[in-house]
Amino acid sequence: MSKKIDLKMAIKRSSSDKKQEKLPRQRKNKSPSPQNNQKESQEILLSREIKEDLAQNEEKIRPHQLKDYVGQKDLKGVLNIAIMAAKQRDEPLDHILLYGPPGLGKTTMALILASEMGVSCKITAAPALERPRDIIGLLVGLQPGDILFIDEIHRLNRVTEELLYPAMEDKRLDVTIGKGQSAKIRSIPLKPFTLVGATTKIGSLTSPLRDRFGLIQRLQFYELDELTEIVLRSANILNVAIDQCGAQEIARRSRGTPRITNRLLRRVRDYVQVKGKNKIDQVLASEALDLHNVDRLGLDWTDRLVLSTIIEQFKGGPVGLDAIASATGEDSKTIEEVYEPYLLQIGFINRTNRGRIATPEAQQHLKI
Ligand SMILES: Nc1ncnc2c1ncn2[C@@H]1O[C@H](COP(=O)(O)OP(=O)(O)OP(=O)(O)O)[C@@H](O)[C@H]1O
Ligand SMILES: [Mg+2]
């Protein structure tokens, strides 16, 4: 039997998806053809975030080369060396873990790495890798040097994670075939590849997984001048006229986050267009962002709700995350991963082992 067929069988049989195996006969007959199966799994690979991005024309303003990636000097320095060294040796990049709050450019960097290395990038997210065959199919389909980008990598299930260990370390998949005492492990060789993982929660990664990354890099919030540069760059791509002060006003209210910068720019563009003006300046940018309830530090309605809840209902804290979540009606994960990092960064919240505290600066800002 040829190697190709062996491999196919291994992939097919490796699925330990119990639901699938326990399906009643009738349902099983109706199960999709292998082609449909493949199509389905391809579809789930396009994470929700990417679909939204596409819908919003985000791809147009996403930088595609390292030279267009604004800021993150340390990260770019490290990756530039890694790219040059790998190219000189004609080897794939080492596995890279990127972590940091949402919207700082992790996915963008993974795509840039692929384009700089001249390879393809397969994008997926941990929640889409539900069954062993999902990750096996992806790994087996990679060409030499390709990048596999796994977003939200802290959410991998145990089986998928364990399949990744030998894949990352020895370019090998260990697939269990059969069940119980007759179960056998078969090794499938893989082509050399680079795994780029992204996470907003590095602390939730298991150490065996974390330790298999050769480069672990944190993305920082962006400085005002960097965000201003991003506004000017995006405005240019979107064909929107803007002056320096207008760009700074948008940058100042962007919470150190390029995704927010681009979102605010679009809102200001709408405002300016409807007001019949042809150039964004500081006054128009302020008016538009005030209208959207984004204050002069970039805090929105939910940020202010979180802060005022800690200050007013819990006397400034310390208060646990779950208590804040139920008092505000927000999901505790969203508060922890989306809102809190910036409030911590600007010193409006402190984290103690007894819970969160709102600082006097937060009180001053909210005038409570
Ligand atoms: N360094 C940068 N220079 C210019 N634009 C950037 C930069 N980083 C990010 N962006 C812009 O911000 C948007 C969001 O970035 P990206 O999707 O890479 O964030 P992320 O870190 O992957 O977020 P998440 O954790 O939510 O997945 C991109 O579409 C891109 O246009
Ligand atoms: Mg992303």
Short mmCIF file of C-alpha atoms and ligand atoms in Angstrom, two decimals:
data_model
loop_
_atom_site.label_atom_id
_atom_site.label_comp_id
_atom_site.label_asym_id
_atom_site.label_seq_id
_atom_site.Cartn_x
_atom_site.Cartn_y
_atom_site.Cartn_z
CA MET A 1 0.00 0.00 0.00
CA SER A 2 1.35 3.40 -0.92
CA LYS A 3 2.35 5.94 1.71
CA LYS A 4 -0.32 8.33 0.48
CA ILE A 5 -3.14 5.90 1.19
CA ASP A 6 -1.68 5.03 4.59
CA LEU A 7 -1.70 8.64 5.49
CA LYS A 8 -5.24 9.23 4.34
CA MET A 9 -6.44 6.27 6.37
CA ALA A 10 -4.61 7.45 9.42
CA ILE A 11 -6.24 10.84 9.16
CA LYS A 12 -9.63 9.35 8.60
CA ARG A 13 -9.34 6.85 11.39
CA SER A 14 -7.61 9.13 13.83
CA SER A 15 -10.83 10.97 14.49
CA SER A 16 -11.79 10.04 18.01
CA ASP A 17 -14.86 12.17 17.69
CA LYS A 18 -17.15 10.18 19.92
CA LYS A 19 -20.26 11.97 18.75
CA GLN A 20 -19.52 10.93 15.19
CA GLU A 21 -18.85 7.33 16.18
CA LYS A 22 -21.99 7.09 18.25
CA LEU A 23 -24.25 8.50 15.55
CA PRO A 24 -27.17 6.19 14.83
CA ARG A 25 -26.97 4.29 11.59
CA GLN A 26 -29.56 6.44 9.83
CA ARG A 27 -27.72 9.69 10.58
CA LYS A 28 -24.43 8.14 9.66
CA ASN A 29 -25.74 7.36 6.20
CA LYS A 30 -26.71 10.95 5.78
CA SER A 31 -23.31 12.18 6.87
CA PRO A 32 -21.61 14.46 4.35
CA SER A 33 -19.26 13.20 1.68
CA PRO A 34 -15.50 13.55 2.24
CA GLN A 35 -15.51 16.57 -0.12
CA ASN A 36 -18.25 18.25 1.88
CA ASN A 37 -16.44 17.43 5.08
CA GLN A 38 -13.34 19.10 3.80
CA LYS A 39 -15.33 22.14 2.71
CA GLU A 40 -16.97 22.39 6.12
CA SER A 41 -13.68 22.27 7.98
CA GLN A 42 -12.26 24.90 5.63
CA GLU A 43 -15.18 27.13 6.44
CA ILE A 44 -14.69 26.95 10.17
CA LEU A 45 -11.07 27.88 9.64
CA LEU A 46 -12.15 31.36 8.69
CA SER A 47 -12.61 32.63 12.21
CA ARG A 48 -15.40 35.03 12.97
CA GLU A 49 -12.88 37.81 13.44
CA ILE A 50 -11.45 37.37 9.98
CA LYS A 51 -14.91 37.29 8.40
CA GLU A 52 -15.82 40.54 10.16
CA ASP A 53 -12.55 42.07 9.11
CA LEU A 54 -13.22 41.19 5.49
CA ALA A 55 -16.75 42.55 5.67
CA GLN A 56 -15.44 45.86 6.95
CA ASN A 57 -12.81 46.21 4.29
CA GLU A 58 -10.23 45.83 7.04
CA GLU A 59 -7.92 43.91 4.75
CA LYS A 60 -7.26 47.03 2.72
CA ILE A 61 -5.65 48.84 5.62
CA ARG A 62 -3.90 45.89 7.25
CA PRO A 63 -0.14 46.24 6.67
CA HIS A 64 1.32 43.44 4.57
CA GLN A 65 5.02 44.09 5.01
CA LEU A 66 7.26 44.59 8.01
CA LYS A 67 8.17 48.10 6.84
CA ASP A 68 4.49 49.15 6.97
CA TYR A 69 3.95 47.69 10.45
CA VAL A 70 4.05 50.75 12.69
CA GLY A 71 5.62 50.68 16.18
CA GLN A 72 6.49 47.54 18.22
CA LYS A 73 10.17 48.32 17.73
CA ASP A 74 11.46 45.48 19.92
CA LEU A 75 9.17 42.91 18.33
CA LYS A 76 10.12 43.99 14.82
CA GLY A 77 13.83 43.95 15.72
CA VAL A 78 13.65 40.39 17.04
CA LEU A 79 11.55 39.10 14.16
CA ASN A 80 13.66 40.81 11.55
CA ILE A 81 16.73 38.95 12.80
CA ALA A 82 14.79 35.68 12.95
CA ILE A 83 13.55 36.15 9.36
CA MET A 84 17.02 36.99 8.02
CA ALA A 85 18.67 34.08 9.83
CA ALA A 86 16.03 31.59 8.70
CA LYS A 87 16.29 32.81 5.10
CA GLN A 88 20.09 32.54 5.13
CA ARG A 89 19.88 28.97 6.40
CA ASP A 90 16.98 28.22 4.08
CA GLU A 91 14.99 26.94 7.02
CA PRO A 92 11.52 27.78 8.30
CA LEU A 93 11.18 30.23 11.17
CA ASP A 94 11.17 28.88 14.70
CA HIS A 95 7.74 28.59 16.35
CA ILE A 96 6.54 31.98 17.57
CA LEU A 97 4.10 32.89 20.32
CA LEU A 98 2.62 36.40 20.20
CA TYR A 99 0.69 37.65 23.17
CA GLY A 100 -0.99 40.85 24.25
CA PRO A 101 -4.40 42.53 24.42
CA PRO A 102 -6.81 42.37 21.45
CA GLY A 103 -6.29 44.54 18.39
CA LEU A 104 -2.55 45.21 18.81
CA GLY A 105 -1.51 43.40 15.63
CA LYS A 106 -0.91 39.70 16.36
CA THR A 107 -2.81 38.34 13.35
CA THR A 108 -1.33 41.09 11.20
CA MET A 109 2.19 40.10 12.25
CA ALA A 110 1.55 36.41 11.46
CA LEU A 111 0.47 37.35 7.93
CA ILE A 112 3.49 39.64 7.54
CA LEU A 113 5.83 36.83 8.64
CA ALA A 114 4.39 34.60 5.92
CA SER A 115 4.74 37.26 3.25
CA GLU A 116 8.31 38.13 4.34
CA MET A 117 9.26 34.45 4.26
CA GLY A 118 7.45 33.94 0.95
CA VAL A 119 5.27 31.13 2.28
CA SER A 120 1.53 30.63 2.79
CA CYS A 121 -0.21 31.17 6.07
CA LYS A 122 -3.07 28.92 7.15
CA ILE A 123 -5.22 30.70 9.68
CA THR A 124 -7.32 29.02 12.30
CA ALA A 125 -8.46 29.57 15.86
CA ALA A 126 -8.30 27.09 18.75
CA PRO A 127 -12.10 26.82 19.14
CA ALA A 128 -12.29 25.62 15.50
CA LEU A 129 -9.92 22.74 16.28
CA GLU A 130 -12.50 20.70 18.09
CA ARG A 131 -11.71 17.23 16.77
CA PRO A 132 -8.27 15.62 16.33
CA ARG A 133 -8.84 15.39 12.60
CA ASP A 134 -9.12 19.19 12.38
CA ILE A 135 -5.52 19.76 13.44
CA ILE A 136 -4.25 16.61 11.70
CA GLY A 137 -5.79 17.72 8.40
CA LEU A 138 -4.22 21.14 8.72
CA LEU A 139 -0.75 19.89 9.63
CA VAL A 140 -0.66 17.25 6.93
CA GLY A 141 -1.75 19.80 4.33
CA LEU A 142 1.11 22.23 5.06
CA GLN A 143 3.82 22.75 2.46
CA PRO A 144 7.48 23.03 3.55
CA GLY A 145 8.06 26.29 5.44
CA ASP A 146 4.36 27.21 5.66
CA ILE A 147 3.04 29.09 8.65
CA LEU A 148 0.16 27.72 10.67
CA PHE A 149 -1.43 30.52 12.67
CA ILE A 150 -3.54 29.46 15.64
CA ASP A 151 -5.43 32.31 17.25
CA GLU A 152 -6.63 32.11 20.87
CA ILE A 153 -4.16 29.29 21.34
CA HIS A 154 -4.84 29.17 25.09
CA ARG A 155 -8.21 27.61 24.22
CA LEU A 156 -6.85 24.42 22.61
CA ASN A 157 -8.34 21.23 23.96
CA ARG A 158 -6.02 18.68 25.55
CA VAL A 159 -6.05 16.14 22.69
CA THR A 160 -5.25 18.75 20.05
CA GLU A 161 -2.55 20.25 22.24
CA GLU A 162 -0.90 16.86 22.74
CA LEU A 163 -0.93 16.23 19.00
CA LEU A 164 0.94 19.50 18.58
CA TYR A 165 3.82 18.58 20.93
CA PRO A 166 5.65 16.10 18.63
CA ALA A 167 4.53 18.09 15.58
CA MET A 168 6.30 21.19 16.88
CA GLU A 169 9.32 19.42 18.26
CA ASP A 170 10.03 16.57 15.86
CA LYS A 171 7.83 17.36 12.81
CA ARG A 172 5.86 14.22 13.51
CA LEU A 173 2.26 13.37 14.27
CA ASP A 174 1.53 10.53 16.65
CA VAL A 175 -1.89 9.25 15.75
CA THR A 176 -3.71 6.61 17.75
CA ILE A 177 -5.44 4.05 15.60
CA GLY A 178 -8.06 1.78 17.09
CA LYS A 179 -9.31 1.65 20.62
CA GLY A 180 -8.55 0.00 23.95
CA GLN A 181 -5.97 -2.78 24.04
CA SER A 182 -5.72 -3.06 20.28
CA ALA A 183 -4.92 0.65 19.92
CA LYS A 184 -1.70 1.41 18.08
CA ILE A 185 0.26 4.61 17.66
CA ARG A 186 1.30 5.47 14.15
CA SER A 187 3.77 8.23 13.39
CA ILE A 188 3.18 10.46 10.40
CA PRO A 189 6.14 12.59 9.25
CA LEU A 190 5.35 16.26 8.64
CA LYS A 191 7.00 18.87 6.48
CA PRO A 192 8.95 21.51 8.39
CA PHE A 193 6.58 24.32 9.35
CA THR A 194 6.27 27.28 11.68
CA LEU A 195 3.54 27.51 14.25
CA VAL A 196 2.57 31.05 15.15
CA GLY A 197 0.30 31.13 18.17
CA ALA A 198 -1.55 34.19 19.39
CA THR A 199 -3.15 34.72 22.75
CA THR A 200 -4.51 37.45 24.94
CA LYS A 201 -3.92 35.21 27.99
CA ILE A 202 -0.41 33.83 28.13
CA GLY A 203 -0.97 32.73 31.72
CA SER A 204 -3.58 30.22 30.55
CA LEU A 205 -1.12 28.35 28.33
CA THR A 206 0.24 25.09 29.71
CA SER A 207 4.00 25.14 30.20
CA PRO A 208 4.73 22.19 27.84
CA LEU A 209 3.07 24.14 25.03
CA ARG A 210 4.64 27.47 25.96
CA ASP A 211 8.10 25.92 26.19
CA ARG A 212 7.90 24.58 22.64
CA PHE A 213 7.91 28.09 21.18
CA GLY A 214 11.38 29.34 20.26
CA LEU A 215 10.28 32.98 20.38
CA ILE A 216 7.80 34.37 22.85
CA GLN A 217 6.97 38.00 22.20
CA ARG A 218 4.69 40.44 23.93
CA LEU A 219 2.93 43.19 22.00
CA GLN A 220 2.77 46.55 23.77
CA PHE A 221 0.13 49.26 23.64
CA TYR A 222 1.07 51.86 21.02
CA GLU A 223 2.38 55.36 21.72
CA LEU A 224 0.54 58.47 20.57
CA ASP A 225 2.95 59.23 17.71
CA GLU A 226 2.70 55.63 16.46
CA LEU A 227 -1.10 55.72 16.49
CA THR A 228 -1.03 59.09 14.72
CA GLU A 229 1.09 57.49 12.01
CA ILE A 230 -1.45 54.65 11.74
CA VAL A 231 -4.33 57.15 11.38
CA LEU A 232 -2.46 59.01 8.62
CA ARG A 233 -1.57 55.78 6.85
CA SER A 234 -5.14 54.39 6.99
CA ALA A 235 -6.65 57.74 5.98
CA ASN A 236 -4.38 57.77 2.97
CA ILE A 237 -5.45 54.25 1.96
CA LEU A 238 -9.12 55.11 2.49
CA ASN A 239 -8.70 58.36 0.54
CA VAL A 240 -9.77 60.58 3.42
CA ALA A 241 -8.29 64.06 3.85
CA ILE A 242 -7.04 64.69 7.39
CA ASP A 243 -4.66 67.13 9.08
CA GLN A 244 -2.05 66.32 11.74
CA CYS A 245 -4.15 67.61 14.67
CA GLY A 246 -7.18 65.65 13.50
CA ALA A 247 -5.05 62.49 13.32
CA GLN A 248 -3.66 63.14 16.81
CA GLU A 249 -7.16 63.57 18.24
CA ILE A 250 -8.21 60.17 16.87
CA ALA A 251 -4.93 58.60 18.06
CA ARG A 252 -5.34 60.05 21.58
CA ARG A 253 -8.74 58.39 21.92
CA SER A 254 -7.65 54.99 20.55
CA ARG A 255 -6.69 53.30 23.85
CA GLY A 256 -3.23 52.49 22.47
CA THR A 257 -4.84 50.03 20.01
CA PRO A 258 -4.60 50.18 16.18
CA ARG A 259 -7.87 48.28 15.66
CA ILE A 260 -9.67 51.01 17.63
CA THR A 261 -7.74 53.70 15.71
CA ASN A 262 -9.07 52.39 12.42
CA ARG A 263 -12.58 52.03 13.78
CA LEU A 264 -12.63 55.59 15.12
CA LEU A 265 -11.23 56.92 11.86
CA ARG A 266 -14.16 55.37 10.00
CA ARG A 267 -16.67 56.89 12.41
CA VAL A 268 -15.07 60.32 12.06
CA ARG A 269 -15.03 59.92 8.27
CA ASP A 270 -18.81 59.27 8.32
CA TYR A 271 -19.39 62.33 10.49
CA VAL A 272 -17.30 64.64 8.35
CA GLN A 273 -18.95 63.40 5.17
CA VAL A 274 -22.47 63.89 6.51
CA LYS A 275 -21.55 67.39 7.78
CA GLY A 276 -20.53 68.24 4.24
CA LYS A 277 -16.88 68.91 5.15
CA ASN A 278 -13.97 67.65 3.12
CA LYS A 279 -11.14 67.38 5.66
CA ILE A 280 -10.88 65.91 9.15
CA ASP A 281 -9.47 68.40 11.66
CA GLN A 282 -9.26 68.35 15.44
CA VAL A 283 -12.65 70.03 16.00
CA LEU A 284 -14.51 67.65 13.70
CA ALA A 285 -12.71 64.61 15.14
CA SER A 286 -13.61 65.68 18.70
CA GLU A 287 -17.24 66.34 17.81
CA ALA A 288 -17.58 62.98 16.08
CA LEU A 289 -15.96 61.02 18.89
CA ASP A 290 -17.95 62.84 21.58
CA LEU A 291 -21.05 61.85 19.67
CA HIS A 292 -19.90 58.22 19.91
CA ASN A 293 -19.32 58.57 23.65
CA VAL A 294 -15.58 58.06 23.32
CA ASP A 295 -14.07 60.45 25.84
CA ARG A 296 -10.78 62.34 25.60
CA LEU A 297 -8.82 59.33 26.97
CA GLY A 298 -10.61 56.94 24.68
CA LEU A 299 -12.79 55.42 27.39
CA ASP A 300 -16.19 54.35 26.16
CA TRP A 301 -19.48 53.81 27.92
CA THR A 302 -18.51 50.33 29.25
CA ASP A 303 -15.11 51.49 30.58
CA ARG A 304 -16.84 54.26 32.49
CA LEU A 305 -19.53 51.87 33.73
CA VAL A 306 -16.89 49.45 35.05
CA LEU A 307 -15.02 52.26 36.82
CA SER A 308 -18.10 53.94 38.26
CA THR A 309 -19.42 50.57 39.48
CA ILE A 310 -16.19 49.88 41.38
CA ILE A 311 -16.17 53.41 42.80
CA GLU A 312 -19.83 53.83 43.67
CA GLN A 313 -21.16 50.33 44.38
CA PHE A 314 -18.02 48.83 45.90
CA LYS A 315 -16.54 51.93 47.51
CA GLY A 316 -13.54 51.90 45.21
CA GLY A 317 -12.74 48.19 45.81
CA PRO A 318 -11.11 45.79 46.27
CA VAL A 319 -13.80 43.86 44.45
CA GLY A 320 -13.71 40.55 42.56
CA LEU A 321 -14.07 40.36 38.78
CA ASP A 322 -17.29 38.31 39.00
CA ALA A 323 -18.92 40.88 41.26
CA ILE A 324 -18.03 43.65 38.78
CA ALA A 325 -19.35 41.50 35.93
CA SER A 326 -22.71 40.86 37.55
CA ALA A 327 -23.11 44.46 38.67
CA THR A 328 -22.41 45.79 35.18
CA GLY A 329 -24.11 43.00 33.23
CA GLU A 330 -20.90 42.45 31.24
CA ASP A 331 -19.22 39.10 30.75
CA SER A 332 -16.31 38.72 33.20
CA LYS A 333 -14.00 37.42 30.43
CA THR A 334 -14.75 40.46 28.29
CA ILE A 335 -13.97 42.77 31.19
CA GLU A 336 -10.73 40.94 31.92
CA GLU A 337 -9.50 40.61 28.34
CA VAL A 338 -10.93 43.66 26.57
CA TYR A 339 -11.55 46.49 29.04
CA GLU A 340 -9.23 45.90 31.97
CA PRO A 341 -5.81 45.82 30.22
CA TYR A 342 -6.04 49.45 29.11
CA LEU A 343 -7.50 50.63 32.42
CA LEU A 344 -4.54 48.92 34.13
CA GLN A 345 -2.13 50.45 31.64
CA ILE A 346 -3.29 54.02 32.28
CA GLY A 347 -3.36 53.41 36.03
CA PHE A 348 -7.13 53.68 36.53
CA ILE A 349 -7.37 50.18 38.03
CA ASN A 350 -5.02 48.24 40.27
CA ARG A 351 -5.13 44.47 40.66
CA THR A 352 -4.58 43.12 44.14
CA ASN A 353 -4.97 39.57 45.43
CA ARG A 354 -8.25 40.69 47.05
CA GLY A 355 -9.66 42.10 43.81
CA ARG A 356 -9.70 45.24 41.68
CA ILE A 357 -9.28 48.76 43.04
CA ALA A 358 -10.20 51.98 41.22
CA THR A 359 -7.44 54.56 41.68
CA PRO A 360 -7.89 58.24 42.63
CA GLU A 361 -6.95 59.11 39.00
CA ALA A 362 -10.02 57.18 37.82
CA GLN A 363 -12.21 59.07 40.31
CA GLN A 364 -10.75 62.34 39.12
CA HIS A 365 -11.35 61.48 35.47
CA LEU A 366 -14.97 60.53 36.13
CA LYS A 367 -15.35 63.43 38.58
CA ILE A 368 -16.93 61.18 41.21
N1 LIG B 1 1.57 47.76 13.80
C1 LIG B 1 0.50 48.10 13.09
N2 LIG B 1 0.58 49.06 12.14
C2 LIG B 1 -0.51 49.41 11.43
N3 LIG B 1 -1.73 48.86 11.59
C3 LIG B 1 -1.86 47.89 12.50
C4 LIG B 1 -0.76 47.45 13.28
N4 LIG B 1 -1.16 46.48 14.10
C5 LIG B 1 -2.47 46.31 13.85
N5 LIG B 1 -2.90 47.14 12.89
C6 LIG B 1 -4.27 47.29 12.41
O1 LIG B 1 -5.14 46.88 13.45
C7 LIG B 1 -6.04 45.86 13.01
C8 LIG B 1 -6.14 44.82 14.10
O2 LIG B 1 -4.92 44.08 14.18
P1 LIG B 1 -4.92 42.48 14.39
O3 LIG B 1 -6.14 41.88 13.80
O4 LIG B 1 -3.62 42.00 13.88
O5 LIG B 1 -4.97 42.42 15.97
P2 LIG B 1 -4.86 41.14 16.92
O6 LIG B 1 -3.76 41.42 17.89
O7 LIG B 1 -4.76 39.92 16.09
O8 LIG B 1 -6.23 41.17 17.71
P3 LIG B 1 -7.06 39.94 18.40
O9 LIG B 1 -6.36 39.60 19.68
O10 LIG B 1 -8.41 40.55 18.65
O11 LIG B 1 -7.10 38.84 17.41
C9 LIG B 1 -5.46 45.33 11.70
O12 LIG B 1 -6.45 45.08 10.77
C10 LIG B 1 -4.53 46.42 11.20
O13 LIG B 1 -5.17 47.19 10.22
MG MG B 2 -6.14 38.39 15.78
#
